[in-house]
Amino acid sequence: MINKLRFEPKELEILRFLSRRLELPLKNENLYLYLEKGYAGEQHFDRELQGLPDSCIILNDLLLENGSTHFQIDTLLIAGGTIFIFEVKNYEGDYYIENERWYSLLSRTEIKNPLLQLQRSETLLRGLLKEFGYYLPIKSHLIFINPGFQLYQAPINIPAVFPSQLKRFLEKLKNIPNAVKSRNLKLAEQLNAAA
């Protein structure tokens, strides 16, 4: 059950509108393409989640605050007695990890480590849940949605789901035992109110 829909980011709407009417400066053009690709990846993942049982609660695109710190979660799933955080990446091409740093293989340039964002979101969500009086386990995953993505030298224990693993991962989610739905709905309402 989708409890919070995903809407197109305002910044993407504005840049799309402007790009149709004028030539964007390179920095804005790159941002526009980045946002467009990211949003497409999130929509793809949304479609993949449609096959989950109705007992699963899906909250998309949450902007939350813990203390005075804001954080964003692409997709949050409440299934059984567990909360799943999904950070969706629509990366394309070859990447590698070296000394816990992420690089593009083509350009050999360092990119932001997506695990750091995932860990930050998990820590801040845990604090927020504590404020709400919930002590549920949180499982966080990077979702690499693009079939043209390859990551080399990844540790075996990286919390990531690669394109070739997505179908199996979704089957595991479908088999999570149901929990008390009213409790999960109450939590979903509190998270929606906080967003």
PDB file of C-alpha atoms in Angstrom, residues 86-184:
ATOM      1  CA  PHE A  86      16.075   2.665   0.121  1.00  0.00           C
ATOM      2  CA  GLU A  87      18.424   5.171  -1.473  1.00  0.00           C
ATOM      3  CA  VAL A  88      17.852   4.796  -5.217  1.00  0.00           C
ATOM      4  CA  LYS A  89      20.747   5.455  -7.583  1.00  0.00           C
ATOM      5  CA  ASN A  90      20.357   5.546 -11.352  1.00  0.00           C
ATOM      6  CA  TYR A  91      24.095   5.473 -12.050  1.00  0.00           C
ATOM      7  CA  GLU A  92      25.149   4.256 -15.463  1.00  0.00           C
ATOM      8  CA  GLY A  93      28.567   2.979 -16.472  1.00  0.00           C
ATOM      9  CA  ASP A  94      31.474   1.469 -14.592  1.00  0.00           C
ATOM     10  CA  TYR A  95      32.494   2.477 -11.077  1.00  0.00           C
ATOM     11  CA  TYR A  96      34.901   1.105  -8.511  1.00  0.00           C
ATOM     12  CA  ILE A  97      35.672   1.382  -4.817  1.00  0.00           C
ATOM     13  CA  GLU A  98      39.188   1.903  -3.548  1.00  0.00           C
ATOM     14  CA  ASN A  99      40.019   2.609   0.110  1.00  0.00           C
ATOM     15  CA  GLU A 100      36.312   3.244   0.818  1.00  0.00           C
ATOM     16  CA  ARG A 101      36.197   5.942  -1.864  1.00  0.00           C
ATOM     17  CA  TRP A 102      34.019   5.678  -4.971  1.00  0.00           C
ATOM     18  CA  TYR A 103      35.307   6.490  -8.460  1.00  0.00           C
ATOM     19  CA  SER A 104      34.060   6.589 -12.027  1.00  0.00           C
ATOM     20  CA  LEU A 105      36.146   4.123 -14.018  1.00  0.00           C
ATOM     21  CA  LEU A 106      35.842   6.162 -17.212  1.00  0.00           C
ATOM     22  CA  SER A 107      37.004   9.513 -15.817  1.00  0.00           C
ATOM     23  CA  ARG A 108      38.936   8.198 -12.788  1.00  0.00           C
ATOM     24  CA  THR A 109      37.314  10.971 -10.740  1.00  0.00           C
ATOM     25  CA  GLU A 110      35.989  10.507  -7.230  1.00  0.00           C
ATOM     26  CA  ILE A 111      32.235  10.660  -6.711  1.00  0.00           C
ATOM     27  CA  LYS A 112      30.230  11.123  -3.522  1.00  0.00           C
ATOM     28  CA  ASN A 113      30.100   7.927  -1.523  1.00  0.00           C
ATOM     29  CA  PRO A 114      26.368   7.029  -1.522  1.00  0.00           C
ATOM     30  CA  LEU A 115      26.852   4.843   1.560  1.00  0.00           C
ATOM     31  CA  LEU A 116      27.567   7.936   3.653  1.00  0.00           C
ATOM     32  CA  GLN A 117      24.188   9.465   2.766  1.00  0.00           C
ATOM     33  CA  LEU A 118      22.470   6.168   3.524  1.00  0.00           C
ATOM     34  CA  GLN A 119      24.191   5.842   6.915  1.00  0.00           C
ATOM     35  CA  ARG A 120      23.348   9.453   7.793  1.00  0.00           C
ATOM     36  CA  SER A 121      19.668   8.926   6.934  1.00  0.00           C
ATOM     37  CA  GLU A 122      19.530   5.746   8.983  1.00  0.00           C
ATOM     38  CA  THR A 123      21.087   7.391  12.046  1.00  0.00           C
ATOM     39  CA  LEU A 124      18.777  10.409  11.882  1.00  0.00           C
ATOM     40  CA  LEU A 125      15.686   8.238  11.286  1.00  0.00           C
ATOM     41  CA  ARG A 126      16.587   6.072  14.280  1.00  0.00           C
ATOM     42  CA  GLY A 127      16.661   9.202  16.457  1.00  0.00           C
ATOM     43  CA  LEU A 128      13.312  10.383  15.092  1.00  0.00           C
ATOM     44  CA  LEU A 129      11.712   6.980  15.678  1.00  0.00           C
ATOM     45  CA  LYS A 130      12.995   7.061  19.244  1.00  0.00           C
ATOM     46  CA  GLU A 131      11.242  10.419  19.719  1.00  0.00           C
ATOM     47  CA  PHE A 132       8.031   8.794  18.429  1.00  0.00           C
ATOM     48  CA  GLY A 133       8.486   5.856  20.825  1.00  0.00           C
ATOM     49  CA  TYR A 134       9.357   3.225  18.205  1.00  0.00           C
ATOM     50  CA  TYR A 135      12.308   0.870  18.439  1.00  0.00           C
ATOM     51  CA  LEU A 136      11.961  -1.077  15.218  1.00  0.00           C
ATOM     52  CA  PRO A 137      14.943  -2.500  13.348  1.00  0.00           C
ATOM     53  CA  ILE A 138      16.041  -0.494  10.312  1.00  0.00           C
ATOM     54  CA  LYS A 139      17.562  -2.117   7.242  1.00  0.00           C
ATOM     55  CA  SER A 140      19.123   0.270   4.745  1.00  0.00           C
ATOM     56  CA  HIS A 141      19.933  -0.487   1.115  1.00  0.00           C
ATOM     57  CA  LEU A 142      21.377   1.296  -1.865  1.00  0.00           C
ATOM     58  CA  ILE A 143      19.291   0.350  -4.887  1.00  0.00           C
ATOM     59  CA  PHE A 144      21.209   0.521  -8.153  1.00  0.00           C
ATOM     60  CA  ILE A 145      18.349   0.507 -10.627  1.00  0.00           C
ATOM     61  CA  ASN A 146      20.092   1.026 -13.967  1.00  0.00           C
ATOM     62  CA  PRO A 147      20.977  -2.244 -15.781  1.00  0.00           C
ATOM     63  CA  GLY A 148      23.959  -0.436 -17.352  1.00  0.00           C
ATOM     64  CA  PHE A 149      25.645  -0.024 -13.938  1.00  0.00           C
ATOM     65  CA  GLN A 150      28.647  -2.020 -12.767  1.00  0.00           C
ATOM     66  CA  LEU A 151      30.545  -1.622  -9.488  1.00  0.00           C
ATOM     67  CA  TYR A 152      34.001  -3.203  -9.172  1.00  0.00           C
ATOM     68  CA  GLN A 153      35.867  -4.055  -5.977  1.00  0.00           C
ATOM     69  CA  ALA A 154      32.723  -3.820  -3.858  1.00  0.00           C
ATOM     70  CA  PRO A 155      32.972  -5.444  -0.430  1.00  0.00           C
ATOM     71  CA  ILE A 156      30.795  -8.543  -0.071  1.00  0.00           C
ATOM     72  CA  ASN A 157      28.872  -6.996   2.838  1.00  0.00           C
ATOM     73  CA  ILE A 158      27.939  -3.717   1.114  1.00  0.00           C
ATOM     74  CA  PRO A 159      24.222  -2.957   1.771  1.00  0.00           C
ATOM     75  CA  ALA A 160      23.418  -2.687  -1.922  1.00  0.00           C
ATOM     76  CA  VAL A 161      21.050  -4.290  -4.364  1.00  0.00           C
ATOM     77  CA  PHE A 162      22.474  -4.397  -7.869  1.00  0.00           C
ATOM     78  CA  PRO A 163      20.296  -4.549 -11.014  1.00  0.00           C
ATOM     79  CA  SER A 164      20.787  -8.304 -11.443  1.00  0.00           C
ATOM     80  CA  GLN A 165      19.726  -8.897  -7.804  1.00  0.00           C
ATOM     81  CA  LEU A 166      16.592  -6.737  -7.761  1.00  0.00           C
ATOM     82  CA  LYS A 167      14.018  -9.423  -8.635  1.00  0.00           C
ATOM     83  CA  ARG A 168      15.333 -11.817  -5.957  1.00  0.00           C
ATOM     84  CA  PHE A 169      15.420  -9.007  -3.396  1.00  0.00           C
ATOM     85  CA  LEU A 170      11.789  -8.084  -4.121  1.00  0.00           C
ATOM     86  CA  GLU A 171      10.747 -11.728  -3.743  1.00  0.00           C
ATOM     87  CA  LYS A 172      12.300 -11.741  -0.253  1.00  0.00           C
ATOM     88  CA  LEU A 173      10.344  -8.603   0.641  1.00  0.00           C
ATOM     89  CA  LYS A 174       7.108 -10.246  -0.525  1.00  0.00           C
ATOM     90  CA  ASN A 175       7.685 -13.099   1.932  1.00  0.00           C
ATOM     91  CA  ILE A 176       8.087 -10.969   5.061  1.00  0.00           C
ATOM     92  CA  PRO A 177       5.467 -12.047   7.605  1.00  0.00           C
ATOM     93  CA  ASN A 178       2.702  -9.541   8.324  1.00  0.00           C
ATOM     94  CA  ALA A 179       2.791  -7.492  11.514  1.00  0.00           C
ATOM     95  CA  VAL A 180       0.132  -5.550  13.341  1.00  0.00           C
ATOM     96  CA  LYS A 181      -1.001  -3.286  10.519  1.00  0.00           C
ATOM     97  CA  SER A 182      -2.633  -0.673  12.766  1.00  0.00           C
ATOM     98  CA  ARG A 183       0.683  -0.032  14.520  1.00  0.00           C
ATOM     99  CA  ASN A 184       2.502   0.315  11.189  1.00  0.00           C
TER     100      ASN A 184
END
